[in-house]
JSON list of C-alpha atoms in Angstrom, two decimals:
[
{"chain": "A", "resi": 1, "resn": "MET", "atom": "CA", "xyz": [-6.09, -6.60, 3.10]},
{"chain": "A", "resi": 2, "resn": "SER", "atom": "CA", "xyz": [-8.53, -6.86, 5.89]},
{"chain": "A", "resi": 3, "resn": "THR", "atom": "CA", "xyz": [-11.50, -4.64, 5.13]},
{"chain": "A", "resi": 4, "resn": "GLY", "atom": "CA", "xyz": [-10.93, -2.85, 8.44]},
{"chain": "A", "resi": 5, "resn": "LEU", "atom": "CA", "xyz": [-7.50, -1.64, 7.35]},
{"chain": "A", "resi": 6, "resn": "ALA", "atom": "CA", "xyz": [-8.58, -0.13, 4.02]},
{"chain": "A", "resi": 7, "resn": "PRO", "atom": "CA", "xyz": [-10.13, 3.11, 5.37]},
{"chain": "A", "resi": 8, "resn": "GLU", "atom": "CA", "xyz": [-7.14, 3.72, 7.66]},
{"chain": "A", "resi": 9, "resn": "LEU", "atom": "CA", "xyz": [-4.68, 3.16, 4.81]},
{"chain": "A", "resi": 10, "resn": "ALA", "atom": "CA", "xyz": [-6.67, 5.44, 2.48]},
{"chain": "A", "resi": 11, "resn": "SER", "atom": "CA", "xyz": [-6.61, 8.14, 5.15]},
{"chain": "A", "resi": 12, "resn": "ARG", "atom": "CA", "xyz": [-2.83, 7.73, 5.69]},
{"chain": "A", "resi": 13, "resn": "ALA", "atom": "CA", "xyz": [-2.33, 7.93, 1.94]},
{"chain": "A", "resi": 14, "resn": "ALA", "atom": "CA", "xyz": [-4.25, 11.19, 1.66]},
{"chain": "A", "resi": 15, "resn": "VAL", "atom": "CA", "xyz": [-2.17, 12.73, 4.46]},
{"chain": "A", "resi": 16, "resn": "ALA", "atom": "CA", "xyz": [1.16, 11.40, 3.14]},
{"chain": "A", "resi": 17, "resn": "ARG", "atom": "CA", "xyz": [0.55, 12.79, -0.32]},
{"chain": "A", "resi": 18, "resn": "MET", "atom": "CA", "xyz": [0.22, 16.28, 1.15]},
{"chain": "A", "resi": 19, "resn": "LEU", "atom": "CA", "xyz": [3.61, 16.24, 2.87]},
{"chain": "A", "resi": 20, "resn": "PRO", "atom": "CA", "xyz": [6.17, 18.45, 1.11]},
{"chain": "A", "resi": 21, "resn": "ASN", "atom": "CA", "xyz": [9.03, 15.93, 1.39]},
{"chain": "A", "resi": 22, "resn": "ASP", "atom": "CA", "xyz": [10.33, 12.88, 3.27]},
{"chain": "A", "resi": 23, "resn": "LEU", "atom": "CA", "xyz": [7.19, 10.85, 2.69]},
{"chain": "A", "resi": 24, "resn": "PRO", "atom": "CA", "xyz": [6.87, 7.95, 5.15]},
{"chain": "A", "resi": 25, "resn": "SER", "atom": "CA", "xyz": [6.85, 4.34, 4.06]},
{"chain": "A", "resi": 26, "resn": "PRO", "atom": "CA", "xyz": [3.38, 2.82, 3.72]},
{"chain": "A", "resi": 27, "resn": "CYS", "atom": "CA", "xyz": [4.59, -0.36, 5.45]},
{"chain": "A", "resi": 28, "resn": "ILE", "atom": "CA", "xyz": [2.56, -1.39, 8.51]},
{"chain": "A", "resi": 29, "resn": "SER", "atom": "CA", "xyz": [4.51, -4.62, 9.12]},
{"chain": "A", "resi": 30, "resn": "ILE", "atom": "CA", "xyz": [1.81, -6.90, 7.75]},
{"chain": "A", "resi": 31, "resn": "CYS", "atom": "CA", "xyz": [3.88, -8.32, 4.94]},
{"chain": "A", "resi": 32, "resn": "ARG", "atom": "CA", "xyz": [2.00, -10.91, 2.93]},
{"chain": "A", "resi": 33, "resn": "MET", "atom": "CA", "xyz": [1.41, -10.85, -0.79]},
{"chain": "A", "resi": 34, "resn": "HIS", "atom": "CA", "xyz": [-2.10, -11.43, -2.12]},
{"chain": "A", "resi": 35, "resn": "ARG", "atom": "CA", "xyz": [-1.36, -13.73, -5.03]},
{"chain": "A", "resi": 36, "resn": "PRO", "atom": "CA", "xyz": [-4.36, -12.92, -7.24]},
{"chain": "A", "resi": 37, "resn": "SER", "atom": "CA", "xyz": [-3.80, -9.15, -7.15]},
{"chain": "A", "resi": 38, "resn": "GLY", "atom": "CA", "xyz": [-0.03, -8.97, -6.59]},
{"chain": "A", "resi": 39, "resn": "PHE", "atom": "CA", "xyz": [-0.45, -6.46, -3.74]},
{"chain": "A", "resi": 40, "resn": "CYS", "atom": "CA", "xyz": [0.83, -6.64, -0.18]},
{"chain": "A", "resi": 41, "resn": "THR", "atom": "CA", "xyz": [-2.12, -7.21, 2.15]},
{"chain": "A", "resi": 42, "resn": "GLY", "atom": "CA", "xyz": [-0.76, -4.68, 4.63]},
{"chain": "A", "resi": 43, "resn": "CYS", "atom": "CA", "xyz": [0.21, -1.70, 2.48]},
{"chain": "A", "resi": 44, "resn": "LEU", "atom": "CA", "xyz": [-1.30, -2.46, -0.94]},
{"chain": "A", "resi": 45, "resn": "ARG", "atom": "CA", "xyz": [2.01, -2.03, -2.74]},
{"chain": "A", "resi": 46, "resn": "THR", "atom": "CA", "xyz": [3.44, -4.25, -5.45]},
{"chain": "A", "resi": 47, "resn": "ILE", "atom": "CA", "xyz": [6.73, -6.06, -4.99]},
{"chain": "A", "resi": 48, "resn": "ASP", "atom": "CA", "xyz": [8.42, -3.50, -7.28]},
{"chain": "A", "resi": 49, "resn": "GLU", "atom": "CA", "xyz": [7.02, -0.60, -5.23]},
{"chain": "A", "resi": 50, "resn": "ILE", "atom": "CA", "xyz": [8.19, -2.20, -1.99]},
{"chain": "A", "resi": 51, "resn": "ALA", "atom": "CA", "xyz": [11.65, -3.03, -3.31]},
{"chain": "A", "resi": 52, "resn": "GLY", "atom": "CA", "xyz": [12.19, 0.37, -4.90]},
{"chain": "A", "resi": 53, "resn": "TRP", "atom": "CA", "xyz": [10.79, 2.58, -2.13]},
{"chain": "A", "resi": 54, "resn": "SER", "atom": "CA", "xyz": [14.13, 3.62, -0.62]},
{"chain": "A", "resi": 55, "resn": "ARG", "atom": "CA", "xyz": [15.43, 4.72, -4.04]},
{"chain": "A", "resi": 56, "resn": "MET", "atom": "CA", "xyz": [12.32, 6.66, -5.08]},
{"chain": "A", "resi": 57, "resn": "ASP", "atom": "CA", "xyz": [12.23, 10.43, -5.17]},
{"chain": "A", "resi": 58, "resn": "ASP", "atom": "CA", "xyz": [9.38, 12.23, -3.41]},
{"chain": "A", "resi": 59, "resn": "ALA", "atom": "CA", "xyz": [7.35, 12.69, -6.60]},
{"chain": "A", "resi": 60, "resn": "THR", "atom": "CA", "xyz": [7.41, 8.95, -7.26]},
{"chain": "A", "resi": 61, "resn": "LYS", "atom": "CA", "xyz": [6.58, 8.15, -3.63]},
{"chain": "A", "resi": 62, "resn": "ARG", "atom": "CA", "xyz": [3.64, 10.55, -3.90]},
{"chain": "A", "resi": 63, "resn": "ARG", "atom": "CA", "xyz": [2.39, 8.66, -6.98]},
{"chain": "A", "resi": 64, "resn": "VAL", "atom": "CA", "xyz": [2.70, 5.36, -5.10]},
{"chain": "A", "resi": 65, "resn": "TRP", "atom": "CA", "xyz": [0.75, 6.80, -2.15]},
{"chain": "A", "resi": 66, "resn": "ARG", "atom": "CA", "xyz": [-1.97, 7.95, -4.59]},
{"chain": "A", "resi": 67, "resn": "ALA", "atom": "CA", "xyz": [-2.12, 4.47, -6.11]},
{"chain": "A", "resi": 68, "resn": "ILE", "atom": "CA", "xyz": [-2.42, 2.99, -2.60]},
{"chain": "A", "resi": 69, "resn": "GLU", "atom": "CA", "xyz": [-5.24, 5.40, -1.81]},
{"chain": "A", "resi": 70, "resn": "LEU", "atom": "CA", "xyz": [-7.14, 4.34, -4.92]},
{"chain": "A", "resi": 71, "resn": "ARG", "atom": "CA", "xyz": [-6.51, 0.65, -4.23]},
{"chain": "A", "resi": 72, "resn": "ALA", "atom": "CA", "xyz": [-7.76, 1.02, -0.66]},
{"chain": "A", "resi": 73, "resn": "GLU", "atom": "CA", "xyz": [-10.87, 2.93, -1.74]},
{"chain": "A", "resi": 74, "resn": "THR", "atom": "CA", "xyz": [-11.79, 0.26, -4.27]},
{"chain": "A", "resi": 75, "resn": "ASP", "atom": "CA", "xyz": [-11.19, -2.49, -1.66]},
{"chain": "A", "resi": 76, "resn": "LEU", "atom": "CA", "xyz": [-9.29, -4.65, -4.15]},
{"chain": "A", "resi": 77, "resn": "LEU", "atom": "CA", "xyz": [-8.55, -7.47, -1.77]},
{"chain": "A", "resi": 78, "resn": "THR", "atom": "CA", "xyz": [-11.08, -9.90, -0.50]},
{"chain": "A", "resi": 79, "resn": "LEU", "atom": "CA", "xyz": [-8.64, -12.06, 1.36]},
{"chain": "A", "resi": 80, "resn": "ASP", "atom": "CA", "xyz": [-8.72, -15.36, 3.14]},
{"chain": "A", "resi": 81, "resn": "ASP", "atom": "CA", "xyz": [-5.72, -17.22, 4.53]},
{"chain": "A", "resi": 82, "resn": "GLN", "atom": "CA", "xyz": [-5.31, -19.53, 1.55]},
{"chain": "A", "resi": 83, "resn": "ASP", "atom": "CA", "xyz": [-4.86, -16.55, -0.81]},
{"chain": "A", "resi": 84, "resn": "ALA", "atom": "CA", "xyz": [-1.86, -15.07, 1.01]},
{"chain": "A", "resi": 85, "resn": "SER", "atom": "CA", "xyz": [1.69, -16.25, 1.23]},
{"chain": "A", "resi": 86, "resn": "PRO", "atom": "CA", "xyz": [4.04, -15.39, 4.08]}
]
């Protein structure tokens, strides 16, 4: 994830977790996996979280959003082009 996107994603995560239902997808259409961490560079989700999103209940989506918030706050990805795959 580009360092510039992390604060925005953390902010979106905090807001999304407060919604009572119908939580939005974290996807921002920057879909590349960071191989060392296993997270998408755009939304900081794992492949399993991305694939299962549409089948998750709101409580599970809220947990994923919280995980994204923590990942963004810790700035897990220091990314250059050779680390990401399309």
